[in-house]
Amino acid sequence: MTDQQMRFPIGKFAPPASYTDENIREWIDDLRTLPGKLRNAIAGLNYQELDTPYRTGGWTLRQVIHHLADSHMNSITRFKLALTENNPVIKPYEEADWALLPDYRLPVESSLKMLEGIHIHMVALFESFTENEWERSFVHPASGDTVSLKKGLALYSWHSKHHLAHITETVKKFIK
């Protein structure tokens, strides 16, 4: 893949026109399986290989894994706020700045463990949702968009596959 293709290796997120029970089950399964797929994707990579950027000017594989943990930690907070408050305004964060913090140079094991725990909680929540809970929402202040929890699930499923593809496509370069 070219650097341009690697920006969005599975394409940009497009909200679905409708949300079926089958879609929801698939998206939940994407979250259930992400931690194991990440572990498998990086199995055997050494510390230096994890510092390979997925594209010119892009994050390293290490930063991507730490970002996934931080992003999904924020996402579960957003979901819980929407479940316990009426259409709350969520707190955005500067993900690019977070990727420059010292903890993003740590070995990835801590973030893989975080993802495992976060995703166990996410799946348990999502599998318990009623239709009314899926319709609950939060507001993203940067865009002003009201995001239903169904749309949030679709987005984080895409986010998981998007960054997993950054890693798997980059790892293919090591195998050649």
Short mmCIF file of C-alpha atoms in Angstrom, two decimals:
data_model
loop_
_atom_site.label_atom_id
_atom_site.label_comp_id
_atom_site.label_asym_id
_atom_site.label_seq_id
_atom_site.Cartn_x
_atom_site.Cartn_y
_atom_site.Cartn_z
CA MET A 1 0.00 0.00 0.00
CA THR A 2 1.13 3.55 -0.68
CA ASP A 3 1.48 6.07 2.13
CA GLN A 4 -1.76 7.69 0.97
CA GLN A 5 -3.59 4.34 1.06
CA MET A 6 -2.14 3.66 4.51
CA ARG A 7 -3.83 6.79 5.90
CA PHE A 8 -7.16 4.94 5.69
CA PRO A 9 -6.34 1.34 4.82
CA ILE A 10 -9.96 0.22 5.22
CA GLY A 11 -11.48 3.50 4.04
CA LYS A 12 -12.87 6.41 6.05
CA PHE A 13 -15.63 5.85 8.57
CA ALA A 14 -19.07 6.12 7.01
CA PRO A 15 -22.02 5.95 9.40
CA PRO A 16 -24.38 3.19 8.33
CA ALA A 17 -27.76 4.10 6.87
CA SER A 18 -29.42 1.67 9.28
CA TYR A 19 -28.46 -0.39 12.30
CA THR A 20 -29.49 -4.02 12.29
CA ASP A 21 -29.17 -6.49 15.14
CA GLU A 22 -26.70 -8.39 12.94
CA ASN A 23 -24.56 -5.25 12.47
CA ILE A 24 -24.54 -4.66 16.21
CA ARG A 25 -23.48 -8.26 16.91
CA GLU A 26 -20.67 -7.99 14.32
CA TRP A 27 -19.43 -4.68 15.75
CA ILE A 28 -19.47 -6.06 19.28
CA ASP A 29 -17.51 -9.07 18.04
CA ASP A 30 -14.96 -6.73 16.43
CA LEU A 31 -14.36 -5.20 19.86
CA ARG A 32 -14.33 -8.59 21.58
CA THR A 33 -11.61 -9.89 19.25
CA LEU A 34 -9.42 -6.78 18.82
CA PRO A 35 -7.01 -7.42 21.73
CA GLY A 36 -6.22 -10.96 20.53
CA LYS A 37 -5.86 -9.84 16.93
CA LEU A 38 -3.44 -7.11 18.00
CA ARG A 39 -1.38 -9.61 20.00
CA ASN A 40 -1.25 -11.96 17.01
CA ALA A 41 -0.36 -9.14 14.62
CA ILE A 42 2.70 -8.08 16.61
CA ALA A 43 3.82 -11.51 17.79
CA GLY A 44 7.55 -11.82 17.29
CA LEU A 45 8.21 -8.13 16.63
CA ASN A 46 11.12 -6.69 18.55
CA TYR A 47 11.29 -3.31 20.28
CA GLN A 48 12.83 -1.61 17.23
CA GLU A 49 10.28 -3.06 14.80
CA LEU A 50 7.47 -1.68 16.98
CA ASP A 51 9.04 1.74 16.42
CA THR A 52 8.37 1.50 12.67
CA PRO A 53 5.89 4.12 11.42
CA TYR A 54 2.99 2.68 9.44
CA ARG A 55 3.49 5.44 6.85
CA THR A 56 5.80 8.39 6.32
CA GLY A 57 4.92 10.94 8.99
CA GLY A 58 2.58 8.49 10.72
CA TRP A 59 2.66 6.99 14.16
CA THR A 60 4.83 4.03 15.00
CA LEU A 61 3.19 0.66 15.65
CA ARG A 62 3.95 1.23 19.35
CA GLN A 63 2.15 4.58 19.29
CA VAL A 64 -0.84 3.04 17.50
CA ILE A 65 -1.23 0.38 20.19
CA HIS A 66 -0.91 2.91 23.01
CA HIS A 67 -3.38 5.18 21.15
CA LEU A 68 -5.91 2.37 20.89
CA ALA A 69 -5.78 1.87 24.66
CA ASP A 70 -6.19 5.60 25.33
CA SER A 71 -8.89 6.07 22.72
CA HIS A 72 -10.94 3.12 23.87
CA MET A 73 -10.48 4.15 27.52
CA ASN A 74 -12.03 7.49 26.54
CA SER A 75 -14.75 5.75 24.55
CA ILE A 76 -16.00 3.60 27.42
CA THR A 77 -16.19 6.75 29.55
CA ARG A 78 -18.27 8.41 26.83
CA PHE A 79 -20.61 5.43 26.64
CA LYS A 80 -21.04 5.36 30.43
CA LEU A 81 -21.69 9.10 30.55
CA ALA A 82 -24.40 8.68 27.90
CA LEU A 83 -25.94 5.83 29.91
CA THR A 84 -26.06 7.82 33.13
CA GLU A 85 -26.62 11.41 31.96
CA ASN A 86 -28.99 12.99 29.47
CA ASN A 87 -27.09 13.67 26.22
CA PRO A 88 -23.85 14.80 27.92
CA VAL A 89 -21.19 16.87 26.20
CA ILE A 90 -18.08 14.70 26.21
CA LYS A 91 -14.51 15.85 26.73
CA PRO A 92 -12.34 15.56 23.62
CA TYR A 93 -8.58 15.15 23.90
CA GLU A 94 -5.58 15.95 21.72
CA GLU A 95 -4.67 12.44 20.58
CA ALA A 96 -1.66 13.59 18.56
CA ASP A 97 -0.25 15.31 21.66
CA TRP A 98 -0.95 12.24 23.80
CA ALA A 99 1.10 10.17 21.33
CA LEU A 100 4.15 12.31 22.19
CA LEU A 101 3.94 11.69 25.94
CA PRO A 102 6.63 9.51 27.58
CA ASP A 103 4.29 6.57 28.27
CA TYR A 104 3.99 6.03 24.51
CA ARG A 105 7.59 4.81 24.54
CA LEU A 106 6.80 2.01 27.00
CA PRO A 107 6.61 -1.60 25.88
CA VAL A 108 3.12 -2.28 24.49
CA GLU A 109 2.13 -4.98 27.00
CA SER A 110 0.54 -2.52 29.42
CA SER A 111 -1.68 -1.09 26.68
CA LEU A 112 -2.60 -4.57 25.43
CA LYS A 113 -3.69 -5.44 28.97
CA MET A 114 -5.65 -2.18 29.21
CA LEU A 115 -7.41 -2.99 25.93
CA GLU A 116 -8.24 -6.49 27.12
CA GLY A 117 -9.89 -5.14 30.27
CA ILE A 118 -11.63 -2.23 28.56
CA HIS A 119 -13.00 -4.48 25.84
CA ILE A 120 -14.31 -7.04 28.35
CA HIS A 121 -16.24 -4.18 29.97
CA MET A 122 -17.40 -2.75 26.64
CA VAL A 123 -18.69 -6.10 25.42
CA ALA A 124 -20.51 -6.76 28.71
CA LEU A 125 -22.18 -3.36 28.50
CA PHE A 126 -23.07 -3.62 24.83
CA GLU A 127 -24.51 -7.11 25.15
CA SER A 128 -26.81 -5.86 27.91
CA PHE A 129 -28.17 -2.81 26.06
CA THR A 130 -31.86 -2.40 25.41
CA GLU A 131 -33.04 -0.65 22.25
CA ASN A 132 -33.60 2.49 24.35
CA GLU A 133 -30.02 2.38 25.61
CA TRP A 134 -28.69 2.11 22.04
CA GLU A 135 -30.60 5.32 21.27
CA ARG A 136 -28.99 7.25 24.13
CA SER A 137 -26.40 9.73 22.96
CA PHE A 138 -23.64 12.17 23.73
CA VAL A 139 -22.57 15.42 22.09
CA HIS A 140 -19.10 15.89 20.66
CA PRO A 141 -18.25 19.56 21.24
CA ALA A 142 -15.77 19.87 18.37
CA SER A 143 -18.35 18.96 15.73
CA GLY A 144 -21.54 19.66 17.66
CA ASP A 145 -22.77 16.25 16.52
CA THR A 146 -25.10 14.22 18.68
CA VAL A 147 -23.80 10.65 18.55
CA SER A 148 -26.10 7.74 19.37
CA LEU A 149 -24.50 4.81 21.14
CA LYS A 150 -25.27 2.67 18.06
CA LYS A 151 -23.24 5.05 15.94
CA GLY A 152 -20.54 5.12 18.60
CA LEU A 153 -20.32 1.32 18.49
CA ALA A 154 -20.04 1.39 14.68
CA LEU A 155 -17.33 4.05 14.94
CA TYR A 156 -15.22 2.14 17.49
CA SER A 157 -15.58 -1.07 15.50
CA TRP A 158 -14.24 0.83 12.48
CA HIS A 159 -11.53 2.45 14.64
CA SER A 160 -10.39 -0.98 15.82
CA LYS A 161 -10.16 -2.38 12.29
CA HIS A 162 -8.60 0.85 10.94
CA HIS A 163 -5.66 0.74 13.34
CA LEU A 164 -5.35 -3.05 13.20
CA ALA A 165 -4.90 -2.66 9.42
CA HIS A 166 -2.16 -0.06 10.03
CA ILE A 167 -0.33 -2.71 12.01
CA THR A 168 -1.00 -5.77 9.83
CA GLU A 169 -0.11 -3.94 6.61
CA THR A 170 3.12 -2.66 8.16
CA VAL A 171 4.05 -6.08 9.51
CA LYS A 172 3.74 -7.49 5.96
CA LYS A 173 6.77 -5.34 5.08
CA PHE A 174 8.86 -7.26 7.63
CA ILE A 175 7.90 -10.61 6.12
CA LYS A 176 9.04 -9.81 2.57
#
